mmCIF file of C-alpha atoms and ligand atoms in Angstrom:
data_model
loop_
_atom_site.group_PDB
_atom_site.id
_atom_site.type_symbol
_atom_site.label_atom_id
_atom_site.label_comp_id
_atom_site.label_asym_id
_atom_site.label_seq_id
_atom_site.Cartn_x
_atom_site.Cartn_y
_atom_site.Cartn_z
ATOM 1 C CA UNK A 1 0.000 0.000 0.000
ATOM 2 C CA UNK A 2 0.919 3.677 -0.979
ATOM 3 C CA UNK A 3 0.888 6.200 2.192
ATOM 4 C CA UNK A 4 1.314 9.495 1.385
ATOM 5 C CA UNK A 5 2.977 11.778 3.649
ATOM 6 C CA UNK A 6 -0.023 14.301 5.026
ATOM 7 C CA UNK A 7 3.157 15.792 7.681
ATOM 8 C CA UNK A 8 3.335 19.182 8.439
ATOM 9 C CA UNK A 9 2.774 21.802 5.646
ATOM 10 C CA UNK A 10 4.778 24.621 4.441
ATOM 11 C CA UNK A 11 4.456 27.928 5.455
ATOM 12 C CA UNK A 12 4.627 29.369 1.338
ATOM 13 C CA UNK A 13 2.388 26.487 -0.123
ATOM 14 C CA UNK A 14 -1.026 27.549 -1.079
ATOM 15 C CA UNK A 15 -3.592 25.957 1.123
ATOM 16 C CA UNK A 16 -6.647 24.565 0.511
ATOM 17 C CA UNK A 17 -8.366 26.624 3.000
ATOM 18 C CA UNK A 18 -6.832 29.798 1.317
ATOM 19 C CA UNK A 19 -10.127 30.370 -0.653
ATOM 20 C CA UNK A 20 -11.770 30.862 2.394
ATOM 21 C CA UNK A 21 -10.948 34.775 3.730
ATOM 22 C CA UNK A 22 -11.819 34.649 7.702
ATOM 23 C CA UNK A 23 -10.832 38.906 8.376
ATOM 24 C CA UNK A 24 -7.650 37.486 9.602
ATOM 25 C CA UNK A 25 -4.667 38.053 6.947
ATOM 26 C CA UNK A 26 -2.380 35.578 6.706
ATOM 27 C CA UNK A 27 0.697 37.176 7.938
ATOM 28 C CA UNK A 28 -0.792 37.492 11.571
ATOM 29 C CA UNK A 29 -1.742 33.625 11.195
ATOM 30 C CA UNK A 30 2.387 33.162 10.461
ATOM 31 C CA UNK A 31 3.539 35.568 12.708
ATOM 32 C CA UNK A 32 1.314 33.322 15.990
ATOM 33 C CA UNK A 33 3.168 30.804 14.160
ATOM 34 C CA UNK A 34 6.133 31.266 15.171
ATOM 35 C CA UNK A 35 5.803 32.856 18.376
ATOM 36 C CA UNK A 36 3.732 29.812 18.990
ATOM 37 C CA UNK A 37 7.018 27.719 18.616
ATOM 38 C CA UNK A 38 9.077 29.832 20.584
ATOM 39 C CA UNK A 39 6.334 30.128 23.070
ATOM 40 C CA UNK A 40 5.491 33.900 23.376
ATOM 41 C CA UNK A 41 2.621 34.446 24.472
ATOM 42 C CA UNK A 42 -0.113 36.732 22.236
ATOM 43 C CA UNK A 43 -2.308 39.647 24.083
ATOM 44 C CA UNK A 44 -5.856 39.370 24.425
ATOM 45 C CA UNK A 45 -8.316 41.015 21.889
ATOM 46 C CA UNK A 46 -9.151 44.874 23.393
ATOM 47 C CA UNK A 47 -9.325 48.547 22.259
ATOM 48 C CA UNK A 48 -6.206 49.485 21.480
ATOM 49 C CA UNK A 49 -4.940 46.685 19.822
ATOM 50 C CA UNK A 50 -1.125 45.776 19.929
ATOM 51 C CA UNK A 51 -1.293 42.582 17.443
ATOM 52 C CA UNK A 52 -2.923 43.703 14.509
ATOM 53 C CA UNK A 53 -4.720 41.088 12.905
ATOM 54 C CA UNK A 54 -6.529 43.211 10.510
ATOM 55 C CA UNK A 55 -9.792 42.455 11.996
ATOM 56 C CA UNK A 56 -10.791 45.309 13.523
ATOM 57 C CA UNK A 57 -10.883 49.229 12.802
ATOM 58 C CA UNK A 58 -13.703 48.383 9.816
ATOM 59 C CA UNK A 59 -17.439 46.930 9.956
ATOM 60 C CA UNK A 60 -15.780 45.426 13.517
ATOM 61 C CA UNK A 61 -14.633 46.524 16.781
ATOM 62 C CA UNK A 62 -13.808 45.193 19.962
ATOM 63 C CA UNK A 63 -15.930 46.291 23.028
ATOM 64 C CA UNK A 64 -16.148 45.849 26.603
ATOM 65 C CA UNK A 65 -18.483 43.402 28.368
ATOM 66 C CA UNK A 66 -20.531 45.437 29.900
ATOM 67 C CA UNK A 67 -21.412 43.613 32.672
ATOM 68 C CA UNK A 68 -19.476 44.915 35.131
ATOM 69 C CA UNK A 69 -19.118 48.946 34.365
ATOM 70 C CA UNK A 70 -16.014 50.387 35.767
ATOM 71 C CA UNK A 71 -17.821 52.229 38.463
ATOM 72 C CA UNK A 72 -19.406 49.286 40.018
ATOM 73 C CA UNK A 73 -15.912 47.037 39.741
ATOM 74 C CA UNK A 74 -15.155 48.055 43.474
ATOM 75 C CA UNK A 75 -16.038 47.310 46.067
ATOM 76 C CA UNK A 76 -17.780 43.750 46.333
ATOM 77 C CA UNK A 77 -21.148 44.030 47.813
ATOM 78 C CA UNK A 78 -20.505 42.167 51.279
ATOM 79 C CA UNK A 79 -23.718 40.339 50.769
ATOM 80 C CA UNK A 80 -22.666 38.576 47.542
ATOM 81 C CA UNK A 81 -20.817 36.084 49.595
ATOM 82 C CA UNK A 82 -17.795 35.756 47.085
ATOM 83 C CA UNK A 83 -14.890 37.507 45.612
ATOM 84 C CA UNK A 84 -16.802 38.480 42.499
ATOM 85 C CA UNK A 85 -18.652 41.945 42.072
ATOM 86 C CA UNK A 86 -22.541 41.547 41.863
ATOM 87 C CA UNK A 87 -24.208 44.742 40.289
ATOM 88 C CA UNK A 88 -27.746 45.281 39.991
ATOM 89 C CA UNK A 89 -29.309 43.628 37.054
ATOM 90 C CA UNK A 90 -32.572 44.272 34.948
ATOM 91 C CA UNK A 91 -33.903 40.536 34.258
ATOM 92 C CA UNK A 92 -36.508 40.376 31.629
ATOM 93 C CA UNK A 93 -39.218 37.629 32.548
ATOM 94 C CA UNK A 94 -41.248 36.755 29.335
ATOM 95 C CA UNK A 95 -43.730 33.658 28.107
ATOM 96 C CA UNK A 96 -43.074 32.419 24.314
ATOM 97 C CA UNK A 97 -45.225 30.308 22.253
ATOM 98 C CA UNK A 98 -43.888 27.795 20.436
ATOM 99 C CA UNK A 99 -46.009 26.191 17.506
ATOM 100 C CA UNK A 100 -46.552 25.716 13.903
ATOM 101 C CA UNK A 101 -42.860 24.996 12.579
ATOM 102 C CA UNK A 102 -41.507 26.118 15.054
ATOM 103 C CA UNK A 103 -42.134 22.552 16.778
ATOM 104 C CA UNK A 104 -39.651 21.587 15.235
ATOM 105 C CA UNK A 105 -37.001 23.148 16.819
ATOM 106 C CA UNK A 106 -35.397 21.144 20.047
ATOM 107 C CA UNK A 107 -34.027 23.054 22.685
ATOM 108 C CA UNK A 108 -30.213 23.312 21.450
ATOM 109 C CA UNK A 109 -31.655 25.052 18.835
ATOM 110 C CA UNK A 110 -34.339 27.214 20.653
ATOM 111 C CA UNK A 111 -31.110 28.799 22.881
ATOM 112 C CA UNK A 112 -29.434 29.955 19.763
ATOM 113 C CA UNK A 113 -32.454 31.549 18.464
ATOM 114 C CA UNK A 114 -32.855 34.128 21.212
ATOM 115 C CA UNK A 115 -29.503 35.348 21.404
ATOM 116 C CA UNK A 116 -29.567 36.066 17.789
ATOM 117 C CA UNK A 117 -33.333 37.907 17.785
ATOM 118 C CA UNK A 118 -31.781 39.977 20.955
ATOM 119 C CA UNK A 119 -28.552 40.997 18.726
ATOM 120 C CA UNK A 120 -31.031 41.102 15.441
ATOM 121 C CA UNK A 121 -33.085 43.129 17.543
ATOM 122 C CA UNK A 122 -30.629 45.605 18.968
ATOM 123 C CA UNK A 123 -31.259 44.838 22.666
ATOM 124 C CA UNK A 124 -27.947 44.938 25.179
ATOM 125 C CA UNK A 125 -28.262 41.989 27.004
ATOM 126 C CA UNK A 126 -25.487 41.126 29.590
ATOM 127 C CA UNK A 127 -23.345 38.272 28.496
ATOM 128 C CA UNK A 128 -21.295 35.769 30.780
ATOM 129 C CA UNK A 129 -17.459 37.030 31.434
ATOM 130 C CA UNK A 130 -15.990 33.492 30.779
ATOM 131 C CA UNK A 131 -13.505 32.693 27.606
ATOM 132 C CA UNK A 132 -16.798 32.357 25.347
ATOM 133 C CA UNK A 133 -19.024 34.708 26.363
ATOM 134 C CA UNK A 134 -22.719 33.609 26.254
ATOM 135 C CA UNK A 135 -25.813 35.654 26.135
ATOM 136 C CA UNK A 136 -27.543 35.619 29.869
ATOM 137 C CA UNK A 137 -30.294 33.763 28.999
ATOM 138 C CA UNK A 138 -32.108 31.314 30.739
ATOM 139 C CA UNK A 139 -35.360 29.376 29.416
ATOM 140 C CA UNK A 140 -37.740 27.443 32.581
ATOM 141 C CA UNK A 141 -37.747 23.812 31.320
ATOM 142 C CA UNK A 142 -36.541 22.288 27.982
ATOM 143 C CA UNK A 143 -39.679 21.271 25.248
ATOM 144 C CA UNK A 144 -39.231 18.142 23.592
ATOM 145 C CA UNK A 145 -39.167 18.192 19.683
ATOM 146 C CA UNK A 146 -42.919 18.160 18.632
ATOM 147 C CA UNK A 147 -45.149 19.332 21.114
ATOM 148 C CA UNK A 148 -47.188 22.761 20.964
ATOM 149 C CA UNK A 149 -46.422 25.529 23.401
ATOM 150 C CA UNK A 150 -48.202 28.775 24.063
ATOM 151 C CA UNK A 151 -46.722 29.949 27.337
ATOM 152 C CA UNK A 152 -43.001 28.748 27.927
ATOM 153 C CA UNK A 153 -40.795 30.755 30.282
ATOM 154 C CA UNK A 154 -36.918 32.477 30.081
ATOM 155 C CA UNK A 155 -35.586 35.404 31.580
ATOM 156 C CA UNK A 156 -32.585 37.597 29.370
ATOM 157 C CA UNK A 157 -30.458 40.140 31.818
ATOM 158 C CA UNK A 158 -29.585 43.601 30.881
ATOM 159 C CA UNK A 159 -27.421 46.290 32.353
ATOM 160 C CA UNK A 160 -30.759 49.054 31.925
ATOM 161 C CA UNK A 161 -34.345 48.874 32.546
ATOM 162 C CA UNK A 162 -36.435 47.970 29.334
ATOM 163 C CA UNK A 163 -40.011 48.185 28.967
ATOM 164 C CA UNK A 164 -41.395 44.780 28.361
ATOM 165 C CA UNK A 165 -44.006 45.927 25.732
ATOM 166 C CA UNK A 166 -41.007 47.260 24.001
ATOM 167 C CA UNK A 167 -38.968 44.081 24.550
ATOM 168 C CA UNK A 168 -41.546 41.841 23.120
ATOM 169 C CA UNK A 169 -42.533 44.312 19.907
ATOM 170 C CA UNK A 170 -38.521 44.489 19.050
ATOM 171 C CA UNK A 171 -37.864 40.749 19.716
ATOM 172 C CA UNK A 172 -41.654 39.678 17.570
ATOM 173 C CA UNK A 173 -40.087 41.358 14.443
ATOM 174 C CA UNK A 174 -37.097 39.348 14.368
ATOM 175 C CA UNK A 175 -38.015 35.845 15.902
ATOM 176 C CA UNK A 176 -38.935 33.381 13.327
ATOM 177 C CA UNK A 177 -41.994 31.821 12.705
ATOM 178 C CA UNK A 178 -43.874 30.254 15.122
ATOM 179 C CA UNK A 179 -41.818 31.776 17.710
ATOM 180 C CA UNK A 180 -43.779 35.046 19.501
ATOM 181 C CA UNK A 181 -42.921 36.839 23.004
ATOM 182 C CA UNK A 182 -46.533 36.796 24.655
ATOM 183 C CA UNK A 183 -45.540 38.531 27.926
ATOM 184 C CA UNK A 184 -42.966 40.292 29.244
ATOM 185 C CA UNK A 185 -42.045 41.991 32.437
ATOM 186 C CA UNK A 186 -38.684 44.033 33.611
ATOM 187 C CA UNK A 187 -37.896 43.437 37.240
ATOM 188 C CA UNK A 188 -34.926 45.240 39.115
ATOM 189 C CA UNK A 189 -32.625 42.692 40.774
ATOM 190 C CA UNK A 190 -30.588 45.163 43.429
ATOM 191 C CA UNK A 191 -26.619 44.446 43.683
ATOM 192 C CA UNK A 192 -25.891 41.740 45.961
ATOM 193 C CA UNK A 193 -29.255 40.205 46.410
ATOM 194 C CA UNK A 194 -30.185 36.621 44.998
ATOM 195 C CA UNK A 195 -30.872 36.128 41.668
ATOM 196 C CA UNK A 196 -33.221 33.209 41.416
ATOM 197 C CA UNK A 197 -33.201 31.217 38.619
ATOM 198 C CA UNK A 198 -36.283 29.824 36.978
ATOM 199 C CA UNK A 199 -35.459 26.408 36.837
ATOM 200 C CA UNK A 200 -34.491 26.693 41.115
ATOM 201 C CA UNK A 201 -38.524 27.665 40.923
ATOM 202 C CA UNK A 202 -39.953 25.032 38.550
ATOM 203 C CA UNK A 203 -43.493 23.799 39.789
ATOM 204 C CA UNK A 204 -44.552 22.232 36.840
ATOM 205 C CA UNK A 205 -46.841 22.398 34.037
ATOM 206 C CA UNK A 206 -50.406 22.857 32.524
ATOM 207 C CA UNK A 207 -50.999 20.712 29.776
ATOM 208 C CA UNK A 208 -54.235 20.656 27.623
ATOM 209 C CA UNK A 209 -55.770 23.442 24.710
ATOM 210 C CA UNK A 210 -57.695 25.954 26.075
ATOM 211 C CA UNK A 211 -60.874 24.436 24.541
ATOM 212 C CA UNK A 212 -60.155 21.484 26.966
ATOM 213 C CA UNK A 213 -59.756 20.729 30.472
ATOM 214 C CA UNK A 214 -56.552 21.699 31.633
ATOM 215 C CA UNK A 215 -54.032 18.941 33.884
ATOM 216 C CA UNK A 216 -51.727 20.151 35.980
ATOM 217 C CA UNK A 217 -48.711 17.893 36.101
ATOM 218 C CA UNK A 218 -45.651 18.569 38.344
ATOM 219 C CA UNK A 219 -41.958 18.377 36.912
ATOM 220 C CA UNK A 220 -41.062 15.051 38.277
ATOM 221 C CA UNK A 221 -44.665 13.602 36.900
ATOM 222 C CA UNK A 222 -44.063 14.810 33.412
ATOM 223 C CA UNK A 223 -42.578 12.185 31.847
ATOM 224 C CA UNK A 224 -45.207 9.583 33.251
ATOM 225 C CA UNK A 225 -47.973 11.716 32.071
ATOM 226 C CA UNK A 226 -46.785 11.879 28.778
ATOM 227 C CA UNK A 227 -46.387 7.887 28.960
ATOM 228 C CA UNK A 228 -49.983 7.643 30.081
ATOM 229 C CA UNK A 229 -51.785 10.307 27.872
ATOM 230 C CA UNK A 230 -49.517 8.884 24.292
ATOM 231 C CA UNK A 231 -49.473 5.446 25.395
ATOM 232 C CA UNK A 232 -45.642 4.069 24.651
ATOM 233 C CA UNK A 233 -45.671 4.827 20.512
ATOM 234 C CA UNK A 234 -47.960 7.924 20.806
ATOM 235 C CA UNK A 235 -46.733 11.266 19.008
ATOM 236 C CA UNK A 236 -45.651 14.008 20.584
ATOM 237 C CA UNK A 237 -47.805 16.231 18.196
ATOM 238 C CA UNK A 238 -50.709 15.902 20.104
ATOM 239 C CA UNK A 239 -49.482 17.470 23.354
ATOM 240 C CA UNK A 240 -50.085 20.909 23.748
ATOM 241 C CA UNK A 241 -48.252 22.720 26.994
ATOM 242 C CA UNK A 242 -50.045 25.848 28.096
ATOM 243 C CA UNK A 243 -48.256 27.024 30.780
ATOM 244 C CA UNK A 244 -44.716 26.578 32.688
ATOM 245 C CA UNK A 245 -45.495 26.856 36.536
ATOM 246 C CA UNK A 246 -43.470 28.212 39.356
ATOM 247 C CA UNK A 247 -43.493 26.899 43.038
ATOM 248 C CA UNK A 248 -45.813 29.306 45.071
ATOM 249 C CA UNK A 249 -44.084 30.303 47.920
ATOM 250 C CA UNK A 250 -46.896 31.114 50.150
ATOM 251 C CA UNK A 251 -47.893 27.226 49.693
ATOM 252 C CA UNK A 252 -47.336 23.883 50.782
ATOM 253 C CA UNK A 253 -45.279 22.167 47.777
ATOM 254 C CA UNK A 254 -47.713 19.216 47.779
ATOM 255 C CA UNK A 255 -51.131 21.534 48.927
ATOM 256 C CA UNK A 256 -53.184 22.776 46.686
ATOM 257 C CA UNK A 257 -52.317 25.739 44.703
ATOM 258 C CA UNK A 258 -48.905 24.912 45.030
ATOM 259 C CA UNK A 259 -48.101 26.528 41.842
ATOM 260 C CA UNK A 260 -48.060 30.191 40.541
ATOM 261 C CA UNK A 261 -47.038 31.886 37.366
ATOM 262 C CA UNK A 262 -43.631 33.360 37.299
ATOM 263 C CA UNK A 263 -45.183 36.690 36.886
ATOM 264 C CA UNK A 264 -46.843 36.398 40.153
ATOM 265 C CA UNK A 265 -43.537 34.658 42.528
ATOM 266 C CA UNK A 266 -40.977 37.020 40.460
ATOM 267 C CA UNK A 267 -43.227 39.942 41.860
ATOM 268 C CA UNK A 268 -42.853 38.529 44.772
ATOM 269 C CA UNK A 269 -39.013 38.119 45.265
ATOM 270 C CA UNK A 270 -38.307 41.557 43.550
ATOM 271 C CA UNK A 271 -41.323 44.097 43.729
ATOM 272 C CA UNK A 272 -43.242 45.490 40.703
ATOM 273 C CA UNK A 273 -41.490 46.126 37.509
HETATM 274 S S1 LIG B 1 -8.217 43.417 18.869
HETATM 275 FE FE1 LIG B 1 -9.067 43.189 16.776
HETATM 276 S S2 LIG B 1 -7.306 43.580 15.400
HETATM 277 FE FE2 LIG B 1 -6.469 43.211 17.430
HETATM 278 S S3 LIG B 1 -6.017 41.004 17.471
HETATM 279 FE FE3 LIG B 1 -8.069 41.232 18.330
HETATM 280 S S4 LIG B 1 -9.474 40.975 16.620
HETATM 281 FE FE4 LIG B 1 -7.419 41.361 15.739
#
């Protein structure tokens, strides 16, 4: 048998990859090169840029995170209980339905849609300050592939107050198809205090079209119901979720009423919007 020799590649030889123009010229991608092999280390990506790579100074810039603005860096709000500073946020709570096509989409897919409507949509939501920043987005419970939605839950963060009318109208001209903000709310979340998540407050669900009566299944129940409304090959198709459910906190778990909307328990935790 004939091996060819796929070893390392020389820096002049045309690549096949050459065709392909990433903002990123060439002699910056030689240049890491070789300070890669004599192990120099390269500066991050910021402002005033020491390594030019010929990315920015055009259509793109680097900015700062603005999670943390400069004023707020010091000092750490003793109540935070860590090292980290904890500035007020604005936390957008808002219900989506999810039908038509749009069943379609699983949840992998569902968290990459909202980032892109909020950066479509021009809204400054706060990202995470790890080495790939993510948007700060959080959605209740997960919907399997198929099944009709009309009130799911998330919350998005931002560094300013937004008017949840104006949220959902910005984000409903962007979304795709199938996809519509039916509620939204902007609650203040002071520096230092808790931020609860949603899924920390997860109740449950109510499944059933309006037209019908309505079942009220906790989380840890869901995937039995499901068993024993489809049977073991019933379609997903037929399921329709109507609402994602927080705990109440002024109940029992297992009494009845147990359950509120988020609207209701995030008014709760963190006053009117
Ligand atoms: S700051 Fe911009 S120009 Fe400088 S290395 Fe990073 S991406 Fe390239």
């Amino acid at each position: 048998m004939v091996r060819q020799n796929l070893g390392e590649r020389s820096m002049e030889e045309k690549h096949p990859w050459a065709a392909i123009y990433p903002g990123v010229s060439l002699g910056f991608f030689k240049e890491e090169k070789e300070k890669s092999d004599r192990g120099e280390p390269t500066s991050i990506c910021e402002p005033d840029c020491a390594d030019t790579c010929g990315v920015c100074g055009g259509k793109f810039n680097v900015i700062a995170n603005p999670e943390v603005p400069e004023a707020e860096a010091e000092p750490v709000p003793p109540e935070s209980g860590h090292g980290r500073p904890d500035p007020e946020v604005f936390r957008m709570l808002f219900s989506f339905c999810k039908e038509g096509s749009a069943v379609f989409l699983g949840h992998l897919s569902l968290i990459e849609v909202f980032p892109m409507a909020l950066a479509r949509a021009d809204l400054p939501v706060l990202y995470s300050r790890g080495f790939n920043p993510l948007a700060r987005l959080e959605i209740a419970h997960p919907l399997s592939v198929g099944i009709t939605a009309a009130a799911e839950m998330a919350t998005a963060d931002f560094p300013e107050p937004i008017p949840g009318d104006d949220f959902a109208r910005r984000m409903n001209a962007v979304l795709p198809e199938g996809i519509r903000i039916r509620a939204a709310r902007c609650y203040r979340i002071p520096a230092g205090s808790r931020k609860r998540s949603l899924s920390s407050l997860l109740w449950g669900f109510a499944y059933g079209r309006p037209e019908a009566p309505c079942n009220y299944v906790p989380a840890l129940q869901e995937k039995a119901f499901r068993l024993e409304t489809l049977g073991e090959a019933g379609s997903p198709f037929s399921l329709y979720r109507r609402e994602v459910l927080a705990r109440n906190p002024a109940m029992d778990v297992d009494g009845e009423n147990a359950w509120a909307s988020y609207f209701e328990v995030y008014g709760g935790l963190y006053g009117a919007p």
